[in-house]
Coordinates of C-alpha atoms in Angstrom, one line a residue:
X1 CA -32.2 14.8 -0.1
X2 CA -32.9 15.1 3.7
X3 CA -32.7 18.6 5.2
X4 CA -30.0 17.6 7.7
X5 CA -27.9 16.2 4.8
X6 CA -28.2 19.5 3.0
X7 CA -27.2 21.3 6.2
X8 CA -24.2 19.0 6.6
X9 CA -23.1 19.5 3.0
X10 CA -23.5 23.3 3.4
X11 CA -21.3 23.2 6.5
X12 CA -18.7 21.2 4.7
X13 CA -18.7 23.5 1.7
X14 CA -18.2 26.4 4.1
X15 CA -14.9 24.7 5.1
X16 CA -13.9 24.2 1.5
X17 CA -10.3 25.4 1.0
X18 CA -9.6 27.5 -2.1
X19 CA -5.9 28.1 -2.8
X20 CA -4.6 29.6 -6.0
X21 CA -6.2 27.5 -8.7
X22 CA -7.2 24.7 -6.2
X23 CA -10.6 23.7 -5.0
X24 CA -10.4 21.3 -2.0
X25 CA -12.9 19.1 -0.3
X26 CA -10.2 17.0 1.3
X27 CA -11.1 14.9 4.3
X28 CA -14.6 16.3 4.8
X29 CA -16.2 12.9 5.0
X30 CA -18.9 13.7 2.6
X31 CA -21.2 10.9 1.5
X32 CA -22.2 11.8 -2.0
X33 CA -24.6 9.3 -3.6
X34 CA -26.6 11.1 -6.2
X35 CA -26.9 14.3 -8.3
X36 CA -28.8 16.2 -5.6
X37 CA -26.1 15.5 -3.1
X38 CA -23.4 17.3 -5.2
X39 CA -25.5 20.3 -6.4
X40 CA -23.5 22.8 -4.3
X41 CA -20.2 21.2 -5.2
X42 CA -21.0 21.3 -8.9
X43 CA -21.9 25.0 -8.7
X44 CA -18.5 25.7 -7.0
X45 CA -16.6 23.8 -9.7
X46 CA -18.5 25.4 -12.5
X47 CA -18.0 28.9 -11.1
X48 CA -14.3 28.4 -10.4
X49 CA -12.4 30.0 -13.3
X50 CA -8.9 28.7 -13.9
X51 CA -9.4 25.5 -11.9
X52 CA -6.1 23.7 -11.9
X53 CA -6.4 21.3 -8.9
X54 CA -9.4 19.4 -7.5
X55 CA -9.1 17.6 -4.2
X56 CA -11.8 15.0 -3.5
X57 CA -9.8 12.6 -1.2
X58 CA -11.4 11.5 2.0
X59 CA -15.0 11.5 0.9
X60 CA -17.2 8.7 -0.6
X61 CA -18.6 9.2 -4.1
X62 CA -21.2 7.0 -5.8
X63 CA -21.7 6.5 -9.5
X64 CA -24.5 9.1 -10.0
X65 CA -22.6 11.7 -8.0
X66 CA -19.4 11.0 -10.0
X67 CA -21.3 11.4 -13.2
X68 CA -22.7 14.7 -12.1
X69 CA -19.3 16.0 -11.0
X70 CA -17.9 14.8 -14.3
X71 CA -20.4 17.0 -16.2
X72 CA -19.0 20.0 -14.4
X73 CA -15.5 19.0 -15.3
X74 CA -16.2 18.8 -19.1
X75 CA -15.4 22.5 -19.5
X76 CA -12.4 22.7 -17.1
X77 CA -9.5 22.6 -19.6
X78 CA -7.1 24.1 -17.1
X79 CA -7.3 21.2 -14.7
X80 CA -3.9 19.7 -14.1
X81 CA -4.0 17.9 -10.7
X82 CA -6.6 15.3 -9.6
X83 CA -6.1 14.4 -6.0
X84 CA -8.6 11.6 -5.8
X85 CA -7.3 9.1 -3.3
X86 CA -9.6 7.4 -0.8
X87 CA -12.8 8.6 -2.3
X88 CA -14.8 5.3 -2.5
X89 CA -15.0 4.3 1.1
X90 CA -17.9 1.9 1.7
X91 CA -18.6 1.5 -2.1
X92 CA -19.1 -1.8 -3.8
X93 CA -16.2 -2.6 -6.1
X94 CA -18.6 -2.7 -9.0
X95 CA -19.4 1.0 -8.5
X96 CA -15.9 2.2 -8.8
X97 CA -15.0 1.5 -12.5
X98 CA -18.1 3.3 -13.9
X99 CA -17.4 6.3 -11.6
X100 CA -13.8 6.5 -12.8
X101 CA -14.8 6.1 -16.5
X102 CA -17.2 9.1 -16.1
X103 CA -14.6 11.3 -14.5
X104 CA -11.9 10.2 -17.0
X105 CA -14.2 10.9 -20.0
X106 CA -14.9 14.4 -18.7
X107 CA -11.2 15.2 -18.5
X108 CA -10.7 14.0 -22.1
X109 CA -13.6 16.0 -23.3
X110 CA -12.4 19.1 -21.5
X111 CA -9.0 18.8 -23.2
X112 CA -7.3 18.9 -19.8
X113 CA -3.5 18.3 -19.6
X114 CA -2.9 16.5 -16.3
X115 CA 0.3 16.7 -14.3
X116 CA -0.8 14.7 -11.2
X117 CA -3.2 11.8 -11.0
X118 CA -3.6 10.3 -7.5
X119 CA -6.0 7.5 -7.0
X120 CA -4.3 5.8 -4.0
X121 CA -6.1 3.9 -1.3
X122 CA -9.0 3.1 -3.6
X123 CA -9.1 -0.7 -3.5
X124 CA -10.6 -1.1 -7.0
X125 CA -8.6 -4.1 -8.2
X126 CA -7.9 -4.9 -11.9
X127 CA -11.4 -3.6 -13.0
X128 CA -10.5 -0.2 -11.5
X129 CA -7.4 0.0 -13.7
X130 CA -9.7 -0.7 -16.7
X131 CA -11.8 2.3 -15.5
X132 CA -8.8 4.6 -16.0
X133 CA -7.3 2.8 -19.0
X134 CA -8.9 5.1 -21.6
X135 CA -7.8 8.2 -19.6
X136 CA -4.2 7.0 -19.3
X137 CA -4.0 6.4 -23.1
X138 CA -5.5 9.7 -24.0
X139 CA -3.9 13.1 -24.7
X140 CA -5.0 14.2 -21.3
X141 CA -2.2 12.1 -19.8
X142 CA 0.5 13.0 -22.4
X143 CA 1.7 15.6 -19.9
X144 CA 1.4 13.4 -16.8
X145 CA 4.3 13.8 -14.3
X146 CA 3.0 12.0 -11.2
X147 CA 1.0 8.8 -11.1
X148 CA 0.0 7.6 -7.6
X149 CA -1.8 4.3 -7.3
X150 CA -0.7 3.1 -3.8
X151 CA -2.8 0.4 -2.2
X152 CA -5.3 -0.2 -5.0
X153 CA -5.2 -4.0 -5.1
X154 CA -4.4 -4.0 -8.8
X155 CA -2.9 -7.4 -8.9
X156 CA -1.0 -8.9 -11.8
X157 CA -3.8 -8.3 -14.3
X158 CA -4.1 -4.6 -13.3
X159 CA -0.4 -4.2 -13.5
X160 CA -0.4 -5.5 -17.1
X161 CA -3.3 -3.2 -18.1
X162 CA -1.5 -0.2 -16.5
X163 CA 1.8 -1.0 -18.3
X164 CA 0.1 -1.3 -21.6
X165 CA -1.8 2.0 -21.2
X166 CA 1.4 3.8 -20.2
X167 CA 3.2 2.3 -23.2
X168 CA 0.4 3.6 -25.6
X169 CA 0.5 7.0 -23.9
X170 CA 4.3 7.3 -24.4
X171 CA 4.2 6.1 -28.0
X172 CA 1.3 8.4 -29.0
X173 CA 2.8 11.4 -27.2
X174 CA 6.1 10.8 -28.8
X175 CA 4.5 10.7 -32.2
X176 CA 3.3 14.2 -31.5
X177 CA 6.7 15.4 -30.6
X178 CA 6.2 15.7 -26.9
X179 CA 6.9 12.3 -25.3
X180 CA 5.4 11.4 -21.9
X181 CA 7.8 12.6 -19.1
X182 CA 6.5 10.7 -16.1
X183 CA 8.6 11.5 -13.1
X184 CA 6.9 9.9 -10.1
X185 CA 5.4 6.5 -10.0
X186 CA 3.9 5.1 -6.8
X187 CA 2.2 1.7 -6.6
X188 CA 2.9 0.1 -3.2
X189 CA 0.8 -2.7 -1.7
X190 CA -0.7 -3.9 -5.0
X191 CA 0.4 -7.5 -5.3
X192 CA 1.9 -6.9 -8.7
X193 CA 4.2 -9.9 -8.3
X194 CA 6.7 -10.8 -11.0
X195 CA 4.5 -10.6 -14.0
X196 CA 3.0 -7.3 -13.1
X197 CA 6.4 -5.8 -12.2
X198 CA 8.0 -7.1 -15.4
X199 CA 5.2 -5.6 -17.5
X200 CA 5.7 -2.3 -15.8
X201 CA 9.5 -2.5 -16.1
X202 CA 9.1 -2.7 -19.9
X203 CA 7.0 0.5 -19.8
X204 CA 9.5 2.2 -17.5
X205 CA 12.4 1.3 -19.8
X206 CA 10.5 2.9 -22.7
X207 CA 9.5 6.1 -20.7
X208 CA 13.0 6.8 -19.4
X209 CA 12.2 9.9 -17.4
X210 CA 11.4 8.5 -13.9
X211 CA 12.8 10.3 -10.9
X212 CA 10.9 8.4 -8.1
X213 CA 9.7 4.8 -8.1
X214 CA 7.9 3.5 -5.1
X215 CA 6.8 -0.2 -5.3
X216 CA 6.9 -1.6 -1.8
X217 CA 5.0 -4.7 -0.6
X218 CA 4.2 -6.2 -4.0
X219 CA 5.3 -9.8 -3.7
X220 CA 8.1 -9.3 -6.3
X221 CA 10.9 -11.9 -6.4
X222 CA 14.2 -11.8 -8.2
X223 CA 12.8 -12.2 -11.8
X224 CA 10.7 -9.1 -11.3
X225 CA 13.4 -7.3 -9.4
X226 CA 15.9 -8.1 -12.3
X227 CA 13.4 -6.7 -14.8
X228 CA 13.0 -3.5 -12.8
X229 CA 16.8 -3.3 -12.4
X230 CA 17.2 -3.3 -16.2
X231 CA 14.5 -0.7 -16.6
X232 CA 16.1 1.7 -14.0
X233 CA 19.3 1.8 -16.0
X234 CA 17.3 3.6 -18.7
X235 CA 16.0 6.3 -16.3
X236 CA 19.2 8.3 -15.7
X237 CA 17.4 11.0 -13.6
X238 CA 16.3 8.5 -11.0
X239 CA 16.5 10.0 -7.4
X240 CA 14.4 7.7 -5.2
X241 CA 14.0 3.9 -5.5
X242 CA 11.8 2.2 -2.9
X243 CA 11.2 -1.5 -3.3
X244 CA 10.8 -2.2 0.5
X245 CA 9.4 -5.6 1.5
X246 CA 9.8 -7.5 -1.7
X247 CA 12.1 -10.5 -2.0
X248 CA 15.4 -9.9 -3.9
X249 CA 17.6 -12.8 -2.7
X250 CA 21.2 -12.5 -3.9
X251 CA 20.3 -12.8 -7.6
X252 CA 18.0 -9.8 -7.5
X253 CA 20.3 -7.8 -5.3
X254 CA 23.3 -8.4 -7.5
X255 CA 21.2 -7.4 -10.6
X256 CA 20.1 -4.2 -8.8
X257 CA 23.7 -3.4 -7.7
X258 CA 24.8 -3.7 -11.4
X259 CA 22.0 -1.4 -12.5
X260 CA 22.9 1.2 -9.8
X261 CA 26.4 1.5 -11.4
X262 CA 24.7 3.3 -14.3
X263 CA 22.9 5.9 -12.2
X264 CA 24.5 9.1 -10.8
X265 CA 21.5 11.0 -9.3
X266 CA 20.1 8.5 -6.8
X267 CA 19.6 10.0 -3.4
X268 CA 17.4 7.4 -1.6
X269 CA 17.5 3.6 -1.8
X270 CA 15.1 1.6 0.3
X271 CA 15.7 -2.2 0.0
X272 CA 14.6 -2.9 3.6
X273 CA 12.9 -6.2 4.2
X274 CA 14.1 -7.4 0.8
X275 CA 16.3 -10.3 1.8
X276 CA 19.3 -9.0 -0.1
X277 CA 21.5 -11.4 1.9
X278 CA 25.3 -11.0 2.4
X279 CA 26.3 -11.5 -1.2
X280 CA 23.8 -9.0 -2.4
X281 CA 24.9 -6.5 0.2
X282 CA 28.5 -6.9 -0.8
X283 CA 27.6 -6.3 -4.5
X284 CA 25.8 -3.1 -3.4
X285 CA 28.8 -2.1 -1.4
X286 CA 31.0 -2.5 -4.4
X287 CA 28.7 -0.2 -6.4
X288 CA 28.8 2.4 -3.6
X289 CA 32.6 2.6 -3.6
X290 CA 32.7 4.1 -7.0
X291 CA 29.1 5.3 -7.8
X292 CA 26.1 7.0 -6.3
X293 CA 27.9 10.2 -5.3
X294 CA 25.0 12.1 -3.8
X295 CA 23.4 9.3 -1.9
X296 CA 21.5 10.5 1.2
X297 CA 19.7 7.4 2.5
X298 CA 20.4 3.6 2.2
X299 CA 18.1 1.1 3.8
X300 CA 19.3 -2.5 3.9
X301 CA 17.4 -3.5 7.0
X302 CA 16.0 -7.0 7.7
X303 CA 18.0 -8.6 4.8
X304 CA 19.8 -11.5 6.6
X305 CA 23.1 -9.7 6.1
X306 CA 26.0 -10.9 8.3
X307 CA 28.7 -8.9 10.0
X308 CA 31.4 -9.0 7.2
X309 CA 29.0 -7.8 4.5
X310 CA 27.6 -5.1 6.8
X311 CA 31.0 -3.8 7.5
X312 CA 31.7 -3.7 3.7
X313 CA 28.6 -1.6 3.3
X314 CA 29.6 0.8 6.1
X315 CA 33.1 1.3 4.6
X316 CA 31.7 1.9 1.2
X317 CA 29.8 5.1 2.3
X318 CA 32.9 6.7 3.7
X319 CA 33.1 9.4 1.1
X320 CA 29.4 10.0 0.7
X321 CA 29.3 13.6 1.9
X322 CA 25.6 13.9 1.7
X323 CA 24.7 10.7 3.5
X324 CA 22.1 11.2 6.2
X325 CA 21.2 7.7 7.2
X326 CA 22.4 4.1 6.9
X327 CA 19.9 1.5 8.1
X328 CA 21.2 -2.0 8.8
X329 CA 18.8 -2.9 11.6
X330 CA 17.3 -6.3 11.8
X331 CA 20.2 -8.2 10.2
X332 CA 22.4 -11.0 11.5
X333 CA 25.4 -9.2 13.0
X334 CA 25.4 -10.4 16.6
X335 CA 26.3 -8.3 19.6
X336 CA 30.0 -8.1 18.7
X337 CA 29.1 -7.4 15.1
X338 CA 26.9 -4.5 16.0
X339 CA 29.7 -3.0 18.2
X340 CA 32.2 -3.4 15.3
X341 CA 29.8 -1.7 12.9
X342 CA 29.3 1.2 15.2
X343 CA 33.1 1.5 15.7
X344 CA 33.7 1.6 11.9
X345 CA 31.0 4.3 11.4
X346 CA 32.5 6.3 14.3
X347 CA 36.0 6.0 13.0
X348 CA 34.8 7.7 9.8
X349 CA 33.0 10.4 11.8
X350 CA 29.7 9.1 10.6
X351 CA 28.4 7.5 13.8
X352 CA 25.4 9.7 13.9
X353 CA 24.4 8.5 10.4
X354 CA 23.9 4.8 11.5
X355 CA 20.4 3.9 12.4
X356 CA 19.3 1.8 15.3
X357 CA 20.5 -1.8 15.6
X358 CA 17.9 -2.7 18.3
X359 CA 16.2 -5.5 16.2
X360 CA 19.4 -7.3 15.2
X361 CA 18.7 -11.0 14.7
X362 CA 22.0 -12.2 16.3
X363 CA 24.7 -14.2 14.6
X364 CA 23.4 -16.7 12.1
X365 CA 23.6 -20.5 12.4
X366 CA 26.7 -21.9 10.8
X367 CA 24.8 -23.5 7.9
X368 CA 22.5 -20.6 7.1
X369 CA 24.9 -18.9 4.6
X370 CA 25.3 -22.3 2.9
X371 CA 21.5 -22.3 2.3
X372 CA 21.5 -19.0 0.4
X373 CA 22.1 -20.5 -3.0
X374 CA 19.5 -23.3 -2.3
X375 CA 16.9 -20.7 -1.5
X376 CA 17.4 -18.9 -4.8
X377 CA 17.0 -22.2 -6.6
X378 CA 13.9 -22.9 -4.6
X379 CA 12.4 -19.6 -5.9
X380 CA 12.6 -21.0 -9.4
X381 CA 11.1 -24.3 -8.4
X382 CA 8.2 -22.7 -6.6
X383 CA 7.5 -20.4 -9.6
X384 CA 7.5 -23.3 -12.0
X385 CA 5.1 -25.2 -9.8
X386 CA 2.8 -22.2 -9.6
X387 CA 2.8 -21.7 -13.3
X388 CA 1.8 -25.3 -13.8
X389 CA -1.0 -25.0 -11.3
X390 CA -2.3 -21.8 -12.9
X391 CA -2.2 -23.0 -16.5
X392 CA -5.6 -22.8 -18.1
X393 CA -7.0 -20.4 -15.5
X394 CA -8.5 -17.1 -16.7
X395 CA -6.2 -14.0 -16.4
X396 CA -8.9 -12.0 -14.5
X397 CA -9.4 -14.8 -12.0
X398 CA -5.7 -15.2 -11.5
X399 CA -5.3 -11.5 -10.8
X400 CA -8.0 -11.5 -8.2
X401 CA -6.5 -14.5 -6.4
X402 CA -2.8 -13.7 -6.8
X403 CA -2.9 -10.1 -5.6
X404 CA -2.8 -11.3 -2.1
X405 CA -0.8 -14.5 -2.5
X406 CA 2.4 -15.1 -0.5
X407 CA 5.8 -14.6 -2.1
X408 CA 7.4 -18.0 -2.8
X409 CA 10.5 -17.2 -0.8
X410 CA 10.3 -15.0 2.3
X411 CA 12.7 -14.1 5.1
X412 CA 12.7 -16.1 8.3
X413 CA 9.4 -15.5 10.0
X414 CA 9.4 -13.8 13.4
X415 CA 7.1 -15.5 15.9
X416 CA 3.7 -14.3 14.6
X417 CA 1.9 -17.2 16.3
X418 CA 3.2 -16.1 19.6
X419 CA 1.7 -12.6 19.0
X420 CA -1.6 -14.0 17.9
X421 CA -1.7 -16.3 20.9
X422 CA -0.8 -13.7 23.5
X423 CA -0.9 -10.3 21.8
X424 CA 0.9 -7.3 23.1
X425 CA 2.0 -4.0 21.5
X426 CA 5.6 -4.9 22.0
X427 CA 5.3 -8.2 20.3
X428 CA 3.6 -6.6 17.4
X429 CA 6.3 -4.0 16.9
X430 CA 9.1 -6.6 17.3
X431 CA 7.7 -8.3 14.2
X432 CA 9.3 -5.5 12.2
X433 CA 8.3 -3.6 9.1
X434 CA 7.0 -6.8 7.4
X435 CA 4.5 -7.5 10.3
X436 CA 1.4 -6.9 8.2
X437 CA 2.4 -9.3 5.4
X438 CA 3.7 -11.9 8.0
X439 CA 0.4 -11.8 9.9
X440 CA -1.6 -11.9 6.6
X441 CA 0.3 -15.1 5.7
X442 CA -0.4 -16.7 9.0
X443 CA -4.2 -16.1 9.1
X444 CA -6.3 -18.7 7.2
X445 CA -8.9 -16.4 5.7
X446 CA -10.9 -19.4 4.4
X447 CA -11.9 -20.0 8.1
X448 CA -14.2 -17.1 9.1
X449 CA -13.9 -17.9 12.8
X450 CA -10.1 -17.7 12.7
X451 CA -10.2 -14.5 10.7
X452 CA -12.6 -12.9 13.2
X453 CA -10.4 -14.1 16.1
X454 CA -7.3 -12.7 14.4
X455 CA -9.1 -9.3 13.9
X456 CA -9.9 -9.2 17.6
X457 CA -6.4 -10.3 18.7
X458 CA -4.7 -7.6 16.6
X459 CA -7.2 -4.8 17.5
X460 CA -6.9 -5.6 21.2
X461 CA -3.5 -3.9 21.4
X462 CA -4.6 -0.8 19.6
X463 CA -3.5 2.5 21.3
X464 CA -5.0 5.7 20.2
X465 CA -2.2 7.8 21.7
X466 CA 0.7 5.7 20.4
X467 CA 1.2 6.5 16.7
X468 CA 3.7 3.6 16.1
X469 CA 1.4 1.0 17.6
X470 CA -1.7 2.5 16.1
X471 CA -0.2 2.4 12.6
X472 CA 1.1 -1.1 13.0
X473 CA -2.3 -2.4 14.2
X474 CA -4.3 -0.7 11.4
X475 CA -1.9 -1.9 8.7
X476 CA -2.1 -5.4 10.0
X477 CA -5.9 -5.3 10.1
X478 CA -6.0 -4.0 6.5
X479 CA -3.7 -6.7 5.3
X480 CA -5.8 -9.5 6.8
X481 CA -9.3 -8.1 5.9
X482 CA -8.4 -7.0 2.4
X483 CA -7.0 -10.4 1.7
X484 CA -10.1 -12.0 3.1
X485 CA -12.7 -9.9 1.3
X486 CA -10.8 -10.1 -2.0
X487 CA -10.7 -13.9 -1.8
X488 CA -13.7 -15.0 -3.9
X489 CA -14.6 -17.9 -1.6
X490 CA -14.5 -15.9 1.6
X491 CA -17.8 -15.9 3.4
X492 CA -18.1 -12.3 4.4
X493 CA -21.5 -12.5 6.1
X494 CA -20.4 -15.5 8.2
X495 CA -17.3 -13.5 9.2
X496 CA -19.5 -10.6 10.4
X497 CA -21.7 -13.0 12.3
X498 CA -18.7 -14.6 14.0
X499 CA -17.5 -11.1 14.9
X500 CA -20.8 -10.2 16.4
X501 CA -20.9 -13.4 18.4
X502 CA -17.4 -12.8 19.8
X503 CA -18.3 -9.2 20.7
X504 CA -21.3 -10.5 22.6
X505 CA -23.9 -8.9 20.3
X506 CA -25.3 -12.1 18.9
X507 CA -26.1 -15.5 20.4
X508 CA -24.3 -18.5 18.9
X509 CA -25.5 -22.0 18.4
X510 CA -21.9 -23.2 18.5
X511 CA -21.4 -21.7 22.0
X512 CA -18.5 -19.4 21.0
X513 CA -17.3 -17.6 24.1
X514 CA -17.5 -13.7 23.8
X515 CA -14.3 -11.8 24.4
X516 CA -13.9 -9.0 26.9
X517 CA -14.5 -6.0 24.7
X518 CA -11.9 -3.3 24.8
X519 CA -12.0 0.1 23.0
X520 CA -9.5 -1.1 20.4
X521 CA -11.9 -3.7 19.1
X522 CA -14.5 -1.0 18.2
X523 CA -12.0 1.6 17.1
X524 CA -10.4 -0.8 14.7
X525 CA -13.8 -1.9 13.4
X526 CA -14.7 1.7 12.8
X527 CA -11.5 2.0 10.7
X528 CA -12.2 -1.2 8.8
X529 CA -15.7 -0.3 7.7
X530 CA -14.5 2.9 6.2
X531 CA -12.1 1.0 3.9
X532 CA -13.0 0.2 0.3
X533 CA -12.4 -3.5 0.8
X534 CA -15.3 -3.7 3.4
X535 CA -18.6 -4.6 1.6
X536 CA -21.3 -2.1 2.0
X537 CA -24.0 -4.6 2.6
X538 CA -22.2 -5.8 5.7
X539 CA -22.1 -2.3 7.1
X540 CA -25.9 -2.4 7.1
X541 CA -25.8 -5.6 9.2
X542 CA -23.3 -4.2 11.7
X543 CA -25.4 -1.0 12.0
X544 CA -28.5 -2.9 12.9
X545 CA -26.8 -4.7 15.8
X546 CA -24.8 -1.7 17.1
X547 CA -28.0 0.3 17.5
X548 CA -29.3 -2.2 20.0
X549 CA -28.6 -1.8 23.7
X550 CA -25.9 -4.2 24.9
X551 CA -24.1 -4.4 28.3
X552 CA -20.9 -5.8 26.7
X553 CA -20.2 -2.5 25.1
X554 CA -21.0 -0.2 28.0
X555 CA -17.4 -0.2 29.2
X556 CA -16.4 1.3 25.8
X557 CA -19.1 3.9 25.5
X558 CA -17.0 6.5 23.7
X559 CA -15.6 4.0 21.1
X560 CA -19.1 2.5 20.7
X561 CA -20.7 5.9 20.0
X562 CA -18.1 6.8 17.4
X563 CA -18.6 3.4 15.7
X564 CA -22.3 3.8 15.7
X565 CA -22.0 7.3 14.2
X566 CA -19.7 6.0 11.4
X567 CA -21.9 3.0 10.6
X568 CA -25.0 5.2 10.4
X569 CA -23.1 7.6 8.1
X570 CA -22.0 4.8 5.8
X571 CA -25.3 2.8 5.8
X572 CA -27.2 3.2 2.5
X573 CA -30.4 5.1 2.8
X574 CA -33.5 2.9 2.5

């Protein structure tokens, strides 16, 4: 290990936080490739008596380093909390499963009894779920209370493996007289779709102890929503249900409304961007009149709800003494409908509980409501067609392809093409909370030139000092590039070449015109290369070109220098 690397690690270790029972290396940006690189960390772990929590998030850990850390954990029987999100940045997907297996085996050998397992923001796909399958089935997870797997690209196949592992865990723990009491489950942005959601719903129904369920942006339609609704009825302590940015349609919304009648402890419901439609909203309003006594937040934004149904929802919360926010933004109320909604809320002394209506879609066309039932039927037709097309394909291949496929029925699309043609921060924000999935759907990732152009268009509106715009840009970039790199036929190296040409760093035989480089282009590229979806071998290529002198980047010297530093840090040692 180079002397400067040792010095960097020593400096990072000096910053290591040690709370009661917790050892934290959170966010230190350590690049840990081999046994030598983790020598000091291993010593600290071994010497830490009563280690109950280990935070490794925000670093990048290779297979050999993980195996070495695992050896140190084999005697840590007190360990309860593994905060291991975002710890494989820049790693090949093939590296992640063996690293997870090593760490999991160590926890099993130690006899640990976990309460928290957080592996969010590790884009490991279905194979990554296989890497933790043994751990989840073991006695180490019989005590698990929180499982966080947000943004892991599990896909349908990974969802099924996860559901089966949780089922085994519950059955085996129950046989020992202490059934699994999982309370928090988080798995947003995983493209679980209907099959993955349905498999997990069966596990949830069996477990019955859930208090929080977060599964936004998973491409789930009403069959999967209906399965989840049934499962939620068997979890009477449920407090938070977040299914934002899936596609209920009225059938799924009505099923969910029926399920909520059986629950008394729900405090937060987030069905925003779920296309609940007017009939679904009316069904939820009916449930609210008699049930959900301690509700604090209800989000039914961007659901194609018309004025009459929105007013029903508003009146249904009149006696909710603990209500803090009602979100009906982005629906189809019209100017008069928005005024009427505000008036109703104010008449109940709840005007301050109503969220913004700034993104209202306006009154619907006369025939739009008549189309609702047809759209639900279309969901079934599309699913049948997809099943026929996929028949005979291998499950693993399907899970890889399907985890980024487009939900069959989606809300009316805001003008994404207008944003991509003439991008601006305002246009991006006006696309709403579903902007990342809408842009993802619009970009043809099989065309590397169009993908590179889309990246540059989106990143051109990046603002470092505007958190809302910054977050919207980075989420949109992640959506497009993760879809691209997880598509088996995507030509990643050609994409990088096109990007270099457009940035003026590489000459093109096709005479592609370079763009005017702005800091956002480089700042967003710096973000992208740190994500698990970005292949490590492409980082080496980018680093080679960024180290050259080039006039096109001189106007963005600060962003250029930061990008160069990050690329050098992530580039594998020769």
